[in-house]
């Protein structure tokens, strides 16, 4: 197992959970959830696909060269008017960069705009 496998919790100085990350055996992020001070989810990233090919390095040790990782991301905001969280934007991350069509929403779930990233 890699040094970053399993689940890792991050806490504020007050002891409140601010982030929860799950890793696979190779240290790739499978899920990453961020929380606000009230424990509400503000950001959620989930792995969709992780491609890699093993290669031998000079010292004949197994070295994993990762080709691509694809994650879905949702960001949440709090609506004071509705008194609840809502999805403010969602889309895909390719190697940690926004990719493809991203959707941005108003607090009433109405589509505000679309943006294409490459």
Coordinates of N, CA and C in Angstrom, one line a residue:
X1 N 0.8 -1.2 0.0 CA 0.0 0.0 0.0 C 0.9 1.2 0.0
X2 N 0.4 2.3 -0.7 CA 1.1 3.5 -0.7 C 1.0 4.3 0.6
X3 N 1.8 5.3 0.7 CA 1.7 6.1 2.0 C 0.4 6.9 2.1
X4 N -0.3 7.2 1.0 CA -1.5 7.9 1.1 C -2.7 7.0 0.7
X5 N -2.8 5.8 1.3 CA -3.9 5.0 1.0 C -4.9 5.0 2.2
X6 N -6.2 4.7 1.9 CA -7.2 4.7 2.9 C -7.9 6.0 3.0
X7 N -8.3 6.4 4.2 CA -9.1 7.6 4.4 C -8.3 8.5 5.3
X8 N -8.3 9.8 5.0 CA -7.7 10.8 5.8 C -8.7 11.9 6.1
X9 N -8.7 12.3 7.4 CA -9.6 13.4 7.8 C -8.8 14.6 8.2
X10 N -9.3 15.8 7.9 CA -8.6 17.0 8.2 C -9.5 17.8 9.1
X11 N -9.0 18.4 10.1 CA -9.8 19.2 11.1 C -9.3 20.6 11.3
X12 N -10.2 21.5 11.6 CA -9.9 22.9 11.9 C -9.2 22.9 13.3
X13 N -8.7 24.1 13.7 CA -8.1 24.3 15.0 C -9.2 24.0 16.1
X14 N -10.5 24.2 15.8 CA -11.5 24.0 16.8 C -12.0 22.5 16.8
X15 N -11.4 21.7 16.0 CA -11.7 20.2 16.0 C -12.8 19.9 15.1
X16 N -13.3 20.8 14.3 CA -14.3 20.5 13.3 C -13.7 19.9 12.1
X17 N -14.4 18.9 11.5 CA -13.9 18.3 10.3 C -14.1 19.3 9.1
X18 N -13.0 19.5 8.3 CA -13.1 20.4 7.2 C -12.9 19.7 5.9
X19 N -12.4 18.5 5.9 CA -12.1 17.8 4.7 C -11.9 16.3 5.0
X20 N -12.5 15.5 4.1 CA -12.4 14.0 4.2 C -11.9 13.5 2.8
X21 N -10.8 12.8 2.7 CA -10.3 12.4 1.5 C -10.0 10.8 1.5
X22 N -10.4 10.1 0.5 CA -10.2 8.7 0.4 C -9.2 8.5 -0.8
X23 N -8.2 7.6 -0.5 CA -7.2 7.3 -1.5 C -7.3 5.8 -1.8
X24 N -6.8 5.4 -3.1 CA -6.7 4.0 -3.4 C -5.3 3.6 -2.9
X25 N -4.9 2.3 -3.2 CA -3.7 1.8 -2.7 C -2.5 2.4 -3.4
X26 N -2.6 3.2 -4.4 CA -1.5 3.9 -5.1 C -1.5 5.4 -4.8
X27 N -2.3 5.8 -3.9 CA -2.3 7.2 -3.5 C -3.2 8.1 -4.3
X28 N -4.0 7.6 -5.2 CA -4.9 8.4 -6.1 C -6.1 8.7 -5.3
X29 N -6.6 10.0 -5.5 CA -7.8 10.4 -4.8 C -9.0 9.8 -5.4
X30 N -9.7 9.0 -4.6 CA -11.0 8.4 -5.0 C -12.2 9.3 -4.7
X31 N -12.1 10.0 -3.6 CA -13.1 11.0 -3.2 C -12.5 12.0 -2.3
X32 N -13.0 13.3 -2.5 CA -12.5 14.4 -1.7 C -13.7 15.3 -1.4
X33 N -14.0 15.4 -0.1 CA -15.2 16.2 0.3 C -14.7 17.3 1.3
X34 N -15.1 18.6 1.0 CA -14.8 19.7 1.9 C -16.1 20.2 2.6
X35 N -15.9 20.7 3.8 CA -17.0 21.1 4.6 C -16.8 22.5 5.1
X36 N -18.0 23.2 5.3 CA -17.9 24.5 5.9 C -17.9 24.4 7.4
X37 N -17.9 25.6 8.1 CA -17.9 25.6 9.6 C -19.1 24.9 10.3
X38 N -20.2 24.8 9.5 CA -21.4 24.2 10.1 C -21.5 22.7 9.7
X39 N -20.5 22.2 9.0 CA -20.5 20.7 8.7 C -21.2 20.4 7.3
X40 N -21.5 21.5 6.6 CA -22.2 21.3 5.3 C -21.2 21.1 4.2
X41 N -21.5 20.2 3.3 CA -20.6 19.9 2.1 C -20.5 21.2 1.2
X42 N -19.3 21.6 0.9 CA -19.1 22.8 0.0 C -18.4 22.4 -1.3
X43 N -17.8 21.2 -1.3 CA -17.1 20.7 -2.5 C -17.0 19.2 -2.4
X44 N -17.3 18.6 -3.6 CA -17.3 17.1 -3.6 C -16.6 16.7 -4.9
X45 N -15.6 15.9 -4.8 CA -14.9 15.4 -6.0 C -14.9 13.8 -5.9
X46 N -15.2 13.2 -7.0 CA -15.2 11.7 -7.0 C -14.5 11.2 -8.3
X47 N -13.7 10.2 -8.1 CA -13.0 9.6 -9.2 C -13.9 8.9 -10.1
X48 N -13.7 9.1 -11.4 CA -14.5 8.4 -12.4 C -13.6 7.4 -13.1
X49 N -12.4 7.8 -13.4 CA -11.5 6.9 -14.1 C -10.0 7.3 -13.8
X50 N -9.2 6.3 -13.5 CA -7.8 6.5 -13.3 C -7.1 5.5 -14.2
X51 N -6.3 6.0 -15.2 CA -5.5 5.1 -16.1 C -4.1 5.2 -15.7
X52 N -3.4 4.1 -15.7 CA -1.9 4.2 -15.5 C -1.3 3.0 -16.1
X53 N 0.0 3.1 -16.4 CA 0.8 2.0 -16.9 C 2.0 1.8 -16.0
X54 N 2.3 0.6 -15.6 CA 3.5 0.4 -14.8 C 4.7 0.4 -15.7
X55 N 5.8 1.0 -15.2 CA 7.0 0.9 -16.0 C 8.2 0.7 -15.0
X56 N 9.2 0.1 -15.4 CA 10.4 -0.1 -14.6 C 11.3 1.1 -14.8
X57 N 11.8 1.6 -13.7 CA 12.7 2.7 -13.7 C 14.2 2.2 -13.8
X58 N 15.2 3.1 -13.7 CA 16.6 2.7 -13.8 C 17.0 1.7 -12.8
X59 N 16.4 1.8 -11.6 CA 16.8 0.9 -10.5 C 16.0 -0.4 -10.5
X60 N 15.2 -0.6 -11.6 CA 14.3 -1.8 -11.7 C 13.3 -1.8 -10.6
X61 N 12.9 -0.7 -10.1 CA 11.8 -0.6 -9.1 C 10.5 -0.3 -9.9
X62 N 9.4 -0.8 -9.4 CA 8.2 -0.6 -10.1 C 7.8 0.9 -9.8
X63 N 7.6 1.6 -10.9 CA 7.3 3.0 -10.9 C 6.0 3.3 -11.7
X64 N 5.0 3.8 -11.1 CA 3.7 4.0 -11.8 C 3.7 5.4 -12.4
X65 N 3.6 5.4 -13.7 CA 3.4 6.7 -14.5 C 2.0 6.9 -14.8
X66 N 1.3 7.8 -14.2 CA -0.1 8.0 -14.4 C -0.4 8.8 -15.7
X67 N -1.2 8.3 -16.5 CA -1.5 8.9 -17.8 C -2.6 10.0 -17.6
X68 N -3.7 9.5 -17.0 CA -4.8 10.5 -16.8 C -5.7 10.1 -15.6
X69 N -6.3 11.1 -15.0 CA -7.3 10.9 -14.0 C -8.5 11.7 -14.3
X70 N -9.7 11.2 -14.2 CA -10.9 11.9 -14.5 C -11.8 11.9 -13.2
X71 N -12.1 13.1 -12.8 CA -13.0 13.2 -11.6 C -14.2 14.1 -11.9
X72 N -15.3 13.8 -11.2 CA -16.4 14.7 -11.3 C -16.3 15.7 -10.1
X73 N -16.7 16.9 -10.3 CA -16.7 17.9 -9.2 C -18.0 18.6 -9.1
X74 N -18.5 18.8 -7.9 CA -19.7 19.6 -7.6 C -19.3 20.6 -6.5
X75 N -19.7 21.8 -6.7 CA -19.4 22.8 -5.6 C -20.8 23.3 -5.2
X76 N -20.9 23.5 -3.9 CA -22.1 23.9 -3.2 C -22.0 25.3 -2.6
X77 N -23.1 26.0 -2.6 CA -23.2 27.3 -1.9 C -24.5 27.3 -1.0
X78 N -24.5 28.1 0.0 CA -25.6 28.2 0.9 C -26.5 29.4 0.4
X79 N -27.8 29.2 0.3 CA -28.8 30.2 0.0 C -29.4 30.7 1.3
X80 N -29.2 31.9 1.6 CA -29.9 32.5 2.8 C -31.4 32.5 2.6
X81 N -31.8 32.8 1.4 CA -33.2 33.0 1.1 C -33.9 31.6 1.3
X82 N -33.3 30.5 0.7 CA -33.9 29.2 0.8 C -33.5 28.5 2.1
X83 N -32.5 29.0 2.8 CA -31.9 28.3 4.0 C -31.5 26.9 3.8
X84 N -30.8 26.7 2.6 CA -30.3 25.4 2.3 C -29.1 25.5 1.3
X85 N -28.3 24.4 1.3 CA -27.2 24.3 0.3 C -27.8 24.0 -1.1
X86 N -27.1 24.4 -2.1 CA -27.5 24.0 -3.5 C -26.2 23.9 -4.3
X87 N -26.3 23.1 -5.4 CA -25.2 22.9 -6.3 C -25.0 24.2 -7.1
X88 N -23.9 24.8 -7.0 CA -23.6 26.1 -7.7 C -22.9 25.8 -9.0
X89 N -22.1 24.7 -9.1 CA -21.5 24.4 -10.3 C -21.1 22.9 -10.3
X90 N -21.0 22.4 -11.5 CA -20.6 21.0 -11.6 C -19.9 20.7 -13.0
X91 N -19.0 19.8 -13.0 CA -18.3 19.4 -14.2 C -17.3 18.4 -14.0
X92 N -16.4 18.2 -15.0 CA -15.3 17.2 -14.9 C -13.9 17.9 -14.7
X93 N -13.1 17.1 -14.1 CA -11.7 17.5 -13.9 C -10.8 16.4 -14.6
X94 N -10.0 16.8 -15.5 CA -9.0 15.9 -16.2 C -7.7 16.3 -15.7
X95 N -7.0 15.4 -15.0 CA -5.7 15.7 -14.4 C -5.8 17.0 -13.6
X96 N -6.8 17.2 -12.7 CA -7.0 18.3 -11.8 C -7.3 19.6 -12.5
X97 N -7.6 19.6 -13.8 CA -7.9 20.8 -14.6 C -9.4 20.7 -15.0
X98 N -10.1 21.8 -15.0 CA -11.5 21.7 -15.5 C -11.5 21.3 -17.0
X99 N -12.5 20.5 -17.4 CA -12.5 19.9 -18.7 C -13.9 19.7 -19.2
X100 N -14.2 20.0 -20.4 CA -15.5 19.8 -21.0 C -16.5 20.8 -20.5
X101 N -17.8 20.4 -20.5 CA -18.9 21.3 -20.2 C -19.0 21.4 -18.7
X102 N -19.0 22.7 -18.2 CA -19.3 22.9 -16.8 C -20.6 23.7 -16.7
X103 N -21.5 23.3 -15.8 CA -22.8 24.0 -15.6 C -22.7 24.8 -14.3
X104 N -23.3 26.0 -14.4 CA -23.4 26.9 -13.2 C -24.8 27.2 -13.0
X105 N -25.2 27.1 -11.7 CA -26.6 27.2 -11.3 C -26.9 28.4 -10.4
X106 N -28.2 28.9 -10.5 CA -28.7 29.8 -9.5 C -29.2 29.0 -8.3
X107 N -29.5 29.7 -7.2 CA -29.9 29.0 -6.0 C -31.2 28.3 -6.2
X108 N -32.0 28.6 -7.2 CA -33.3 27.9 -7.4 C -33.1 26.8 -8.4
X109 N -31.9 26.3 -8.6 CA -31.5 25.2 -9.5 C -31.7 25.5 -10.9
X110 N -32.0 26.8 -11.3 CA -32.1 27.2 -12.7 C -30.6 27.4 -13.2
X111 N -30.5 26.9 -14.4 CA -29.2 27.0 -15.1 C -28.8 28.5 -15.3
X112 N -27.7 28.9 -14.8 CA -27.2 30.3 -15.0 C -26.4 30.4 -16.3
X113 N -25.5 29.5 -16.5 CA -24.6 29.5 -17.7 C -23.9 28.2 -17.8
X114 N -23.4 27.9 -19.0 CA -22.6 26.8 -19.4 C -21.2 27.3 -19.9
X115 N -20.2 26.6 -19.6 CA -18.9 27.0 -20.1 C -18.1 25.8 -20.5
X116 N -17.4 25.8 -21.6 CA -16.7 24.7 -22.1 C -15.2 25.0 -21.8
X117 N -14.6 24.0 -21.2 CA -13.1 24.0 -20.8 C -12.4 23.0 -21.7
X118 N -11.2 23.3 -22.1 CA -10.4 22.3 -22.8 C -9.1 22.0 -22.1

